[in-house]
Structure formats: structure tokens, C-alpha cells
Amino acid sequence: MANQEDHFKNLISHCKEYGFIFQSSEIYDGLSAVYDYGQNGAELKNNIRTFWYKAMTQLNENIVGIDAAIFMHPTTWKASGHVDAFSDPLIDNKDSKKRYRADQLIEGAVEKIEEKINKEVEKAAKRFGETFDAAMFRSTNARVVEYQQKIDAVNARFKKAQEENDMEELRQIIIDLEIACEVSGSRNWTEVRQFNLMFSTQLGAVAGDASTIYLRPETAQGIFVNYLNVQKTGRMKIPFGIAQTGKAFRNEIVARQFIFRMREFEQMEMQFFIRPGTQTEWYNHWKETRMKWHRALGFPETKYRFHDHLKLAHYADAACDIEFEFPFGFKELEGIHSRTDFDLRNHEAFSGKKLQYFDPDYTGPQNSELRKTQTDDDWKDNHSYIPYVIETSIGLDRMFLAILSHSLKEEKLDDGSERAVLNLPPFLAPVKAAVFPLMSKDGLPEKAREIMDLLKYDHNCVYEEKDNIGKRYRRQDAIGTPYCITVDHQTLEDNTVTIRERDSMQQERVSIDKLAAIIDERVSLKSALKRIV
Ligand code: ATP
């Protein structure tokens, strides 16, 4: 873990040193949990966004994209449940004054017990060697069974307390688990209070409750309120999806771990509208499809896992996360939620506008509330319903962090020197190729400029002639440039250049006529997209 901590610190300074991420308003000492993307970060972020957006809209004929405003009518957030329920339980340590999320304290304590179990299993595996049966050990070893019972008991209390909004019980669980503040070491806790995470502001010049609006805490609602507009103008047939990327804002209680949890961040969300009753099938479809998208990056499969939600959000009938192994452990990267007709049903109720879909082959209740009490027979002549929704929701910044944390490597080279290299999937790299004249004389710069002109209309390329070639390679390695093209004296004679590949550092000599096609094939998004379908 110490190593991972160092790796994480190293990553944060690498991001700053190479123009990926800066603290917001750094000259004023920064603003807590808000970050700016620099020249390389903005490119990488754009490429990740494009990869997501194209995978959604280009690979699926029935998914279209929109770009809704950040400000929305305030009733939106009443209908969605955010005004009443989008809050986190907050608790302070009286001695250190440090603020925590009560749910995260409990989850952290449970994780610690899980770690103890894992240690026991590892120890036993070493002792018993090949004949070791982990499942058997877990179900029979007295100590492990005791730990597991403790976890189950805590989880059961935790789930109930969350469902019943029982803040006292949450505090009691923290006391019973003997959780101490990491700063003061004391167990001197305040009461647990609910804290709404939405930022509010005023629209126009008139102050007062009537003009209070919110910065959207998720992009999803912009999709729901446009459901009918898109369905009608795009003549969409169910099942179909609407995708959107954009900023979201949450006044997080504990914002930390760099860009993992920010107060201003970007989401990439897709809402897939389906017939009631088909949600399990589509939920499984999107779980699988989203995992394929992640795997198209070529990272080890063991970096990802599914985690089913213990407590379902107020709108969901099934939900899971795709977790990624960050330097600080497995954490949520993306959520996949079966949201039923919760959102559209509420928007229908609050707006008074019908948000139903006419489906001639459907016979059944109009919405999920009626489904609970009535049978399909009661609705033989009904062919309209409020669609159910499967949502996939991923944080662009979190994806950025996942990619960077896996790609940054410190390598010792054969000659004893060291290099920092970002082995990003080439299609995501901020710069696809760097073009170098070996020396800045003898007509080499002019020839190198010709190569820039050959490539720059298709890809983001850079031209560099400062410093010796070794230094120039290192700078490109550190920002993840997959190919460096060098123009030397031989180029002037036979029209060939060397291409040096970032990871292997191997060089090959190729004819300039073939250069554009070679680079194109190796850095294009196309092959990554092909891995998804
Ligand atoms: P968490 O449990 O980590 O607070 P969440 O379950 O509230 O996340 P969702 O509301 O499902 O998250 O949001 C979908 C995605 O948006 C998350 O999977 C995550 O990638 C991203 N996300 C949510 N909150 C933040 C944040 N404060 N900073 C960066 N990304 C975020």
C-alpha cells in the first residue's frame, strides 16, 4: 500500500509537471476539490469523451446524443427527488473538527474486516499449498466465520438505517464499531445530520425562493425532460437511448483523492428507454456492453469488478457499479441502474404533460404504480405506457484518473537510466506523433515541417527541435505520445524516416509515402470501437 500511496503522489505531481491537471485558481492557493485541465489533460479528456460518445451514438443506431443546459427549471429537482433526498449523512469529530460522511466511515470499517478475512485466507493458502480449498476454508474457519458474521450483521443494520433514514442508528453503528477519527484518534462524535449536496443560486435580479435555481447535480434529468422532444422529432421507437456528456456539480462533504471526488465534474450518461417488464434483460445487456467498452482499453481484466448495490437509490429496482482498482483500492467508476419509470412518472405528475409512449403490441398498465395492484388483463385495451429506463453513468474525470493511474510507469532502462512513461492506449494519447529533425540545420527542419503538414490534418502532432533527441523522446514518453518520427540525413537521400515506438522504444525505418497510413492505422479510434461490438 505504501508503494501505491507513493505512486498516487507521483501521479499527482506528474499531472502538474506535464500539463495534465492544475489546481483551480492556483495563484490564489487553489479552490478545494476543483481542478483545471491543462494542455495535455484537455486533449486526453476530449479523447476519452469522444470514445464514449461514439461508442454510444455511432455504434448504436437507436441511441442519439443531446446537449442540455446546466440550469433547469427548479421543479425538475423536486420531481427527481433531489430536493428532498439528495443528501449525505454528515458527522464531525469534536476534537479534530474533521468532517466525515457517516456512510463512508462504516463502509471503511467493513472493508477493514474484509481485509482481515483476506489475510487469513492468504495465510492458509500458503500453509496448505495446492490442496487448499478457499471456499471451504471461508465457511469453516472459526475466525473467518466470526468476521463474516460481524460484516453481515453490520451490513444489515446499515441497510435498514439508510432505508429508514435513521441518523441515530448510523451514529450508533459508528460507536459500536469503535471507529476513531484518523486525525485526533478519538471517538468523540457529533450527531449525524443529512446535508443536501446541490449548489443553489439565483436566476435574474429578483432574489427570493421563487428564483432559486440549482446547478445540476447530474446530467440525467436533462435527458428525461427532453425524452418526448427527442422521441417525437427523431421518430424514435422503443427501445432507444439518449446520451449526453456534461458538467455536474455536487457540494461533496468530503472531497479528496484528487480528481476522484470533485465539486465540479463531468458525467457521461445514457438513458435507455424500454418497455416495462424488459428491464432485467436490458440491465444485463448494458452491464455486459459497458464492461466491453472498458475492456477495449486493453487493461488487465482483474482491474475491474462489478459491485451490486446493498442499498438501492430511491429510483432504482436494480443497481451495480463497475469498480476499478485505483491506487487507493477498488472504487466506483461507473454506475448501471435500472430506474424503472420513476423519473418520467414524476415529471409527468409534476408537469402535467403526458410522457407516454404508444406501442401497438403492448397491453398492460400505464406505469409501475399501477403494475403493483393491477393485472395485464385489467389493461387489455391499453397500448400506452411510461417507458422504463436503464441508465449507464460514468464520471469522465474518474475515467481519466483510472486511465492515468494504470498507464503511468517508472521504468529502469538497460543503460541504467530511468524514464517516466505513460503507456496510454494510442487512440487516447493527447499527441499522436511527434516530429523531430535530428538537427536544426542542413534542411532537416524543412523536411520535418513537410511531415507535420502530411499528418496534422488527421491527428494532433507536435514539432520539436530543441534539445538532444534523447531528451525529446523522454518528454514525449512522459505525456504518452505513441510515436516519434525522426528526420535525419538519410531522409534527404531516400525519403525514409525512423518511427520510434513509445513502449518498446524500437525504431523502424519507413518510407514517407507510407507514413500517414501507418500512423493512422495504429492510433485510430476505429480499432478500439471494433473491440466493443
Ligand atoms: P459516489 O458513491 O462515489 O458518491 P455516486 O454513486 O453518487 O458516487 P452517481 O450519482 O451514480 O455516483 O454518479 C455517476 C458517476 O459519476 C459515478 O460513477 C462517478 O464516476 C461520477 N461521480 C459522481 N460523483 C462524483 C464526484 N464528486 N467527482 C467526480 N466524479 C463523480
XYZ file of C-alpha atoms and ligand atoms in Angstrom:
564
model
C 0.000 0.000 0.000
C 2.848 2.394 0.840
C 4.023 1.864 -2.717
C 0.590 2.643 -4.053
C 0.493 5.813 -1.970
C 3.807 6.888 -3.458
C 2.523 6.027 -6.901
C -0.527 8.210 -6.325
C 1.543 11.163 -5.096
C 3.820 10.724 -8.044
C 0.824 10.700 -10.380
C -0.484 13.986 -8.970
C 2.866 15.718 -9.458
C 3.249 14.183 -12.930
C -0.157 15.624 -13.873
C 1.002 19.073 -12.894
C 4.506 18.888 -14.319
C 3.335 17.743 -17.749
C 0.303 19.987 -18.173
C -2.461 17.463 -17.497
C -4.141 18.877 -14.383
C -3.695 22.045 -12.333
C -5.414 23.091 -9.155
C -8.156 25.606 -9.943
C -7.101 29.248 -9.387
C -3.746 28.051 -8.158
C -2.269 31.571 -7.913
C -4.798 32.171 -5.113
C -3.822 28.890 -3.432
C -6.500 26.891 -5.201
C -10.121 26.073 -4.554
C -10.900 22.905 -2.666
C -11.768 19.904 -4.873
C -11.904 21.921 -8.093
C -9.354 21.305 -10.866
C -8.421 22.648 -14.285
C -7.240 20.515 -17.182
C -4.077 21.731 -18.884
C -2.952 21.432 -22.488
C -2.397 17.661 -22.413
C -5.175 16.906 -19.959
C -7.754 18.649 -22.120
C -6.706 16.547 -25.136
C -6.813 13.286 -23.221
C -10.165 14.179 -21.692
C -11.600 15.041 -25.118
C -10.396 11.725 -26.496
C -11.993 9.751 -23.657
C -15.234 11.690 -24.139
C -15.201 11.033 -27.888
C -14.543 7.333 -27.303
C -17.583 7.152 -25.026
C -19.818 9.317 -27.203
C -19.045 7.479 -30.410
C -19.398 4.086 -28.732
C -22.890 5.165 -27.685
C -24.173 7.086 -30.681
C -22.236 5.733 -33.652
C -22.286 2.067 -32.698
C -25.968 2.049 -31.740
C -28.437 3.113 -34.391
C -31.048 3.626 -31.704
C -29.020 5.980 -29.456
C -28.788 9.709 -30.127
C -26.943 12.458 -28.281
C -28.127 15.767 -26.846
C -26.553 18.684 -25.013
C -28.936 20.074 -22.387
C -28.371 23.223 -20.302
C -26.845 23.078 -16.834
C -29.645 25.249 -15.414
C -33.062 23.640 -15.347
C -36.483 24.638 -14.073
C -36.363 24.214 -10.274
C -39.367 21.866 -10.287
C -37.162 19.370 -12.140
C -35.290 18.729 -8.911
C -38.496 18.388 -6.889
C -39.732 15.762 -9.360
C -36.441 13.895 -9.453
C -36.302 13.650 -5.657
C -33.094 15.656 -5.349
C -34.566 18.499 -3.265
C -35.815 16.054 -0.656
C -33.389 13.169 -0.860
C -30.079 14.081 -2.482
C -28.124 14.300 0.698
C -25.326 12.537 2.509
C -25.137 11.800 6.239
C -22.507 14.037 7.792
C -20.672 13.569 11.092
C -17.918 15.624 12.762
C -15.231 14.600 15.145
C -15.473 17.038 18.058
C -11.744 17.013 18.797
C -10.217 17.390 15.332
C -13.276 19.162 13.848
C -12.747 16.939 10.839
C -15.900 16.201 8.857
C -16.762 12.746 7.539
C -19.520 11.009 5.642
C -21.062 8.621 8.151
C -21.784 6.000 5.483
C -18.178 6.057 4.292
C -16.865 5.591 7.836
C -18.982 2.473 8.181
C -18.056 1.145 4.740
C -14.387 1.732 5.556
C -14.678 -0.241 8.795
C -16.368 -3.120 6.960
C -13.583 -3.100 4.369
C -11.042 -3.433 7.158
C -12.765 -6.566 8.437
C -12.837 -7.898 4.871
C -9.091 -7.301 4.653
C -8.613 -9.370 7.807
C -10.532 -12.229 6.197
C -8.429 -11.967 3.054
C -5.249 -12.101 5.108
C -6.424 -15.261 6.880
C -7.263 -16.843 3.526
C -3.877 -15.878 2.058
C -2.028 -17.276 5.069
C -3.934 -20.544 4.898
C -3.399 -20.802 1.140
C 0.354 -20.629 1.734
C 0.176 -23.215 4.510
C -1.928 -25.768 2.633
C -0.446 -25.290 -0.827
C -2.162 -26.826 -3.828
C -4.818 -28.731 -1.917
C -6.250 -25.511 -0.467
C -9.999 -25.037 -0.912
C -10.684 -21.338 -0.284
C -14.475 -21.636 -0.255
C -14.348 -24.455 2.275
C -11.907 -22.511 4.446
C -14.118 -19.429 4.405
C -17.151 -21.392 5.511
C -15.449 -23.431 8.259
C -12.557 -21.496 9.797
C -13.834 -20.179 13.146
C -12.106 -16.824 12.971
C -13.169 -16.132 9.384
C -16.746 -17.179 10.116
C -16.813 -14.812 13.076
C -15.531 -11.899 10.954
C -18.054 -12.666 8.233
C -20.908 -12.765 10.744
C -19.818 -9.394 12.043
C -19.802 -7.956 8.490
C -23.255 -9.392 7.757
C -24.677 -8.010 10.976
C -23.244 -4.531 10.372
C -24.430 -4.515 6.748
C -27.943 -5.498 7.789
C -28.126 -2.676 10.369
C -26.542 -0.236 7.930
C -29.007 -1.055 5.151
C -32.009 -0.718 7.482
C -30.756 2.569 8.942
C -30.277 4.030 5.457
C -33.668 2.863 4.257
C -35.359 4.337 7.310
C -33.233 7.482 7.283
C -32.336 6.690 10.873
C -29.431 9.028 11.672
C -29.207 7.962 15.317
C -28.716 4.353 14.327
C -25.979 5.343 11.850
C -24.175 7.102 14.708
C -24.706 4.064 16.943
C -23.119 1.765 14.338
C -20.070 4.059 14.255
C -19.862 3.917 18.059
C -20.369 0.129 18.167
C -17.676 -0.421 15.556
C -15.345 1.707 17.699
C -14.423 3.867 14.714
C -11.905 6.565 15.619
C -11.064 9.810 13.809
C -7.928 9.385 11.704
C -6.658 12.799 12.830
C -7.423 13.036 16.568
C -7.689 9.295 17.160
C -10.735 9.975 19.369
C -14.267 8.560 19.217
C -15.858 11.822 20.238
C -18.522 12.185 17.525
C -21.309 14.719 16.903
C -24.827 13.721 15.850
C -25.293 12.580 12.246
C -27.095 15.148 10.036
C -28.349 14.994 6.474
C -26.666 17.511 4.142
C -28.098 18.356 0.702
C -25.415 18.247 -1.973
C -26.985 20.602 -4.519
C -25.492 24.048 -5.124
C -28.118 26.762 -5.440
C -28.024 30.223 -6.968
C -30.429 32.972 -8.069
C -31.826 33.439 -11.529
C -32.048 37.087 -12.688
C -32.147 40.134 -10.445
C -35.007 39.183 -8.132
C -33.851 37.399 -5.009
C -36.139 35.055 -3.110
C -37.271 31.464 -3.015
C -39.150 31.697 -6.295
C -35.970 32.486 -8.240
C -33.710 29.893 -6.574
C -32.277 27.509 -9.108
C -29.715 24.718 -8.851
C -26.572 23.770 -10.659
C -27.472 20.296 -11.944
C -26.078 17.504 -9.734
C -26.425 15.008 -12.611
C -26.918 15.258 -16.349
C -29.657 12.606 -16.421
C -32.560 14.973 -15.776
C -31.733 16.991 -18.893
C -32.359 13.776 -20.803
C -35.631 12.937 -19.047
C -37.211 16.348 -19.608
C -36.308 16.076 -23.303
C -37.487 12.492 -23.677
C -40.630 13.409 -25.604
C -38.929 16.073 -27.749
C -36.328 13.586 -28.925
C -38.734 10.679 -29.298
C -41.116 12.703 -31.469
C -38.647 14.758 -33.541
C -36.304 11.798 -34.035
C -39.230 9.389 -34.601
C -37.528 7.055 -32.146
C -39.024 3.642 -31.443
C -38.652 1.920 -28.108
C -36.123 0.610 -27.194
C -33.963 3.681 -27.751
C -31.412 5.718 -25.846
C -30.349 9.318 -25.314
C -26.726 10.047 -24.443
C -25.191 13.193 -23.029
C -21.885 14.388 -21.609
C -21.555 17.498 -19.476
C -20.735 19.185 -16.207
C -22.413 18.293 -12.931
C -21.968 19.917 -9.525
C -22.127 18.440 -6.040
C -21.211 20.105 -2.779
C -19.427 16.961 -1.586
C -18.833 16.783 2.168
C -15.532 15.042 1.877
C -13.875 15.753 -1.433
C -10.482 14.149 -1.773
C -8.342 11.744 -3.716
C -7.528 14.314 -6.373
C -9.997 14.210 -9.271
C -11.784 11.121 -7.914
C -14.305 13.197 -5.979
C -14.694 16.790 -7.072
C -17.273 19.501 -6.546
C -17.440 20.304 -10.263
C -17.044 17.309 -12.548
C -18.184 15.872 -15.825
C -20.517 12.973 -16.407
C -21.202 10.788 -19.416
C -24.692 9.388 -19.088
C -27.022 7.384 -21.265
C -30.675 6.706 -20.529
C -32.128 3.747 -22.401
C -35.930 3.773 -22.698
C -37.581 0.362 -22.724
C -40.875 -1.439 -22.423
C -41.984 -2.173 -18.816
C -41.115 -5.746 -17.854
C -37.984 -5.948 -20.021
C -35.713 -4.235 -17.506
C -33.802 -7.324 -16.346
C -32.840 -8.248 -19.895
C -31.682 -4.699 -20.743
C -29.967 -4.209 -17.410
C -27.852 -7.304 -18.113
C -27.256 -6.175 -21.683
C -25.882 -2.806 -20.562
C -23.765 -4.326 -17.782
C -22.075 -6.504 -20.364
C -21.780 -3.803 -23.040
C -20.294 -1.260 -20.663
C -17.738 -3.767 -19.406
C -16.736 -4.435 -23.027
C -16.189 -0.702 -23.512
C -13.816 -0.671 -20.526
C -12.011 -3.785 -21.710
C -11.444 -2.237 -25.149
C -8.692 -0.187 -23.486
C -6.698 -3.378 -23.112
C -6.040 -3.072 -19.358
C -5.940 -6.315 -17.339
C -9.387 -7.783 -16.636
C -8.508 -8.023 -12.947
C -8.580 -4.214 -12.690
C -12.383 -4.247 -12.972
C -15.174 -5.824 -10.987
C -18.937 -5.492 -10.565
C -20.311 -4.463 -7.214
C -24.048 -4.863 -6.570
C -25.636 -2.120 -4.505
C -26.672 -3.047 -0.998
C -28.941 -0.052 -0.704
C -30.898 0.883 -3.807
C -31.358 4.580 -4.590
C -34.898 5.907 -4.310
C -35.455 5.401 -8.046
C -33.865 2.004 -8.738
C -35.045 -1.624 -8.839
C -31.543 -2.963 -9.544
C -28.164 -1.263 -9.497
C -24.490 -2.063 -9.654
C -21.187 -0.304 -10.063
C -18.261 -1.112 -12.269
C -15.369 -0.697 -9.881
C -11.800 -0.041 -10.918
C -8.680 -0.739 -8.919
C -7.378 2.786 -8.268
C -4.109 3.304 -6.337
C -6.312 3.605 -3.221
C -8.215 0.365 -3.871
C -11.293 -0.777 -5.808
C -13.724 2.130 -6.116
C -16.784 3.047 -8.175
C -16.024 4.171 -11.687
C -19.431 3.768 -13.308
C -22.977 3.077 -12.172
C -25.558 0.997 -14.040
C -29.066 1.486 -12.736
C -32.468 0.112 -13.561
C -34.509 3.252 -12.775
C -37.995 1.875 -13.585
C -40.358 4.655 -14.737
C -39.586 6.684 -11.620
C -38.260 9.805 -13.341
C -40.678 10.067 -16.247
C -43.637 9.218 -13.994
C -42.706 12.020 -11.618
C -42.050 14.505 -14.400
C -45.468 13.618 -15.778
C -47.057 14.221 -12.377
C -45.217 17.496 -11.677
C -45.512 18.992 -15.175
C -48.969 17.743 -16.051
C -47.631 16.742 -19.517
C -48.150 13.206 -20.775
C -44.848 11.397 -21.217
C -46.235 8.141 -22.552
C -45.283 6.035 -25.494
C -47.762 4.383 -27.842
C -46.764 0.799 -28.535
C -49.460 -1.124 -30.505
C -48.260 -4.557 -29.322
C -48.226 -3.656 -25.647
C -51.076 -4.447 -23.310
C -50.520 -3.668 -19.683
C -50.673 -0.980 -17.037
C -49.532 2.528 -17.864
C -46.998 2.800 -15.102
C -45.176 0.948 -12.379
C -47.532 2.047 -9.583
C -50.497 0.529 -11.400
C -48.466 -2.604 -12.140
C -48.275 -3.237 -8.406
C -52.030 -3.512 -7.979
C -53.496 -4.449 -11.349
C -53.019 -7.262 -13.806
C -52.354 -7.047 -17.519
C -55.924 -8.225 -18.043
C -57.260 -5.034 -16.493
C -55.443 -3.168 -19.259
C -56.234 -5.239 -22.389
C -57.133 -2.177 -24.430
C -54.232 -0.060 -23.281
C -51.306 0.317 -25.630
C -49.528 3.216 -23.951
C -47.047 3.278 -21.136
C -44.426 5.383 -19.430
C -41.141 3.806 -20.537
C -38.820 2.138 -18.065
C -35.212 3.246 -18.071
C -31.795 1.650 -17.788
C -29.101 4.200 -17.052
C -25.358 3.975 -17.527
C -23.497 6.773 -15.753
C -19.777 7.307 -15.659
C -17.609 10.164 -14.409
C -15.291 11.443 -17.121
C -12.757 12.681 -14.576
C -12.800 9.357 -12.739
C -12.224 7.563 -16.025
C -9.321 9.935 -16.676
C -7.853 9.053 -13.277
C -8.339 5.322 -13.862
C -6.534 5.522 -17.204
C -3.713 7.659 -15.931
C -3.141 5.652 -12.771
C -2.819 2.447 -14.762
C -0.688 3.975 -17.520
C 1.958 5.851 -15.580
C 5.092 3.723 -15.184
C 8.543 4.437 -13.837
C 10.973 2.279 -15.785
C 14.638 1.416 -15.332
C 16.308 1.141 -18.704
C 19.144 -1.159 -19.770
C 21.664 1.685 -19.710
C 20.823 2.321 -16.029
C 18.812 5.494 -16.673
C 15.164 5.904 -15.719
C 12.168 7.147 -17.583
C 8.568 8.041 -16.733
C 6.311 6.712 -19.441
C 2.578 6.941 -19.902
C 1.595 3.906 -21.879
C -1.808 5.178 -22.791
C -3.840 3.307 -25.389
C -2.583 5.145 -28.536
C -6.059 6.285 -29.617
C -6.395 8.242 -26.357
C -2.944 9.871 -26.335
C -3.005 13.699 -26.286
C -0.350 13.816 -29.013
C -0.337 11.026 -31.581
C 3.041 11.694 -33.157
C 5.986 13.994 -32.501
C 8.118 15.019 -35.458
C 11.803 15.763 -34.887
C 14.547 16.922 -37.201
C 17.673 15.183 -35.894
C 19.480 18.533 -36.105
C 18.202 22.013 -36.717
C 20.230 22.527 -39.886
C 21.010 21.041 -43.317
C 17.395 21.292 -44.473
C 16.209 18.751 -41.885
C 13.736 21.177 -40.177
C 12.134 21.968 -43.546
C 11.700 18.275 -44.320
C 10.257 17.669 -40.831
C 7.765 20.502 -41.396
C 6.619 18.722 -44.571
C 5.871 15.660 -42.469
C 3.910 17.771 -39.986
C 1.836 19.047 -42.909
C 1.245 15.482 -44.026
C -0.099 14.373 -40.655
C -1.626 17.376 -38.935
C -4.974 17.318 -40.722
C -5.747 13.893 -39.268
C -4.006 13.875 -35.903
C -2.739 16.077 -33.125
C 1.032 16.152 -33.760
C 3.854 18.259 -32.369
C 7.083 19.502 -33.882
C 10.182 19.815 -31.722
C 13.766 20.671 -32.499
C 15.074 21.789 -29.088
C 17.430 19.584 -27.027
C 19.098 16.347 -27.989
C 16.986 13.535 -29.358
C 17.110 11.513 -26.117
C 15.590 14.369 -24.115
C 12.940 14.906 -26.743
C 11.982 11.202 -26.546
C 11.705 11.401 -22.737
C 9.388 14.406 -22.880
C 7.088 12.608 -25.303
C 7.199 9.382 -23.250
C 6.040 11.355 -20.217
C 2.946 12.654 -21.982
C 2.226 9.321 -23.641
C 2.987 10.113 -27.303
C 2.954 6.702 -29.001
C 5.189 7.584 -31.979
C 8.200 9.822 -32.524
C 9.227 10.392 -36.124
C 12.790 11.487 -36.779
C 14.084 13.122 -39.931
C 17.831 12.601 -40.484
C 20.308 12.958 -43.326
C 19.272 9.670 -44.860
C 15.750 11.106 -45.185
C 17.054 13.645 -47.676
C 18.574 10.860 -49.748
C 15.913 8.164 -49.796
C 12.738 9.749 -48.385
C 12.572 7.479 -45.332
C 12.236 8.356 -41.640
C 12.545 6.435 -38.391
C 9.485 5.779 -36.251
C 10.214 5.061 -32.626
C 7.509 3.290 -30.638
C 6.945 4.540 -27.092
C 6.626 1.297 -25.103
C 9.213 -0.935 -26.787
C 11.441 2.025 -27.768
C 12.065 0.070 -31.001
C 12.762 2.026 -34.142
C 11.837 1.126 -37.673
C 12.666 2.903 -40.902
C 9.737 3.523 -43.195
C 9.124 5.353 -46.414
C 7.411 8.736 -46.040
C 4.825 7.638 -48.617
C 3.577 5.019 -46.170
C 3.823 7.163 -43.032
C 0.308 8.584 -42.920
C -1.271 5.146 -43.386
C 0.954 3.549 -40.718
C 0.239 6.207 -38.096
C -3.428 6.233 -38.943
C -3.804 2.508 -38.529
C -2.024 2.436 -35.176
C -3.641 5.407 -33.453
C -7.155 5.392 -34.834
C -10.183 5.091 -32.630
C -11.702 2.660 -35.092
C -9.988 -0.479 -33.832
C -10.954 0.314 -30.222
C -14.577 0.789 -31.280
C -14.454 -2.518 -33.156
C -13.487 -4.307 -29.943
C -16.784 -3.301 -28.315
C -19.249 -4.839 -30.765
P -20.237 8.046 -5.057
O -20.901 6.891 -4.369
O -18.775 7.825 -5.373
O -20.525 9.386 -4.433
P -22.495 8.130 -6.729
O -22.986 6.730 -6.566
O -23.143 9.246 -6.030
O -20.904 8.165 -6.477
P -23.631 8.554 -9.280
O -24.622 9.539 -8.793
O -24.105 7.198 -9.658
O -22.420 8.453 -8.255
O -22.821 9.227 -10.468
C -22.358 8.503 -11.569
C -20.874 8.631 -11.758
O -20.455 9.993 -11.680
C -20.034 7.934 -10.701
O -19.881 6.570 -11.010
C -18.722 8.675 -10.771
O -17.905 8.151 -11.804
C -19.143 10.072 -11.148
N -19.132 10.949 -9.974
C -20.089 11.071 -9.027
N -19.741 11.989 -8.110
C -18.532 12.480 -8.484
C -17.649 13.468 -7.964
N -17.959 14.153 -6.878
N -16.475 13.700 -8.618
C -16.162 13.021 -9.735
N -16.960 12.085 -10.282
C -18.133 11.802 -9.681
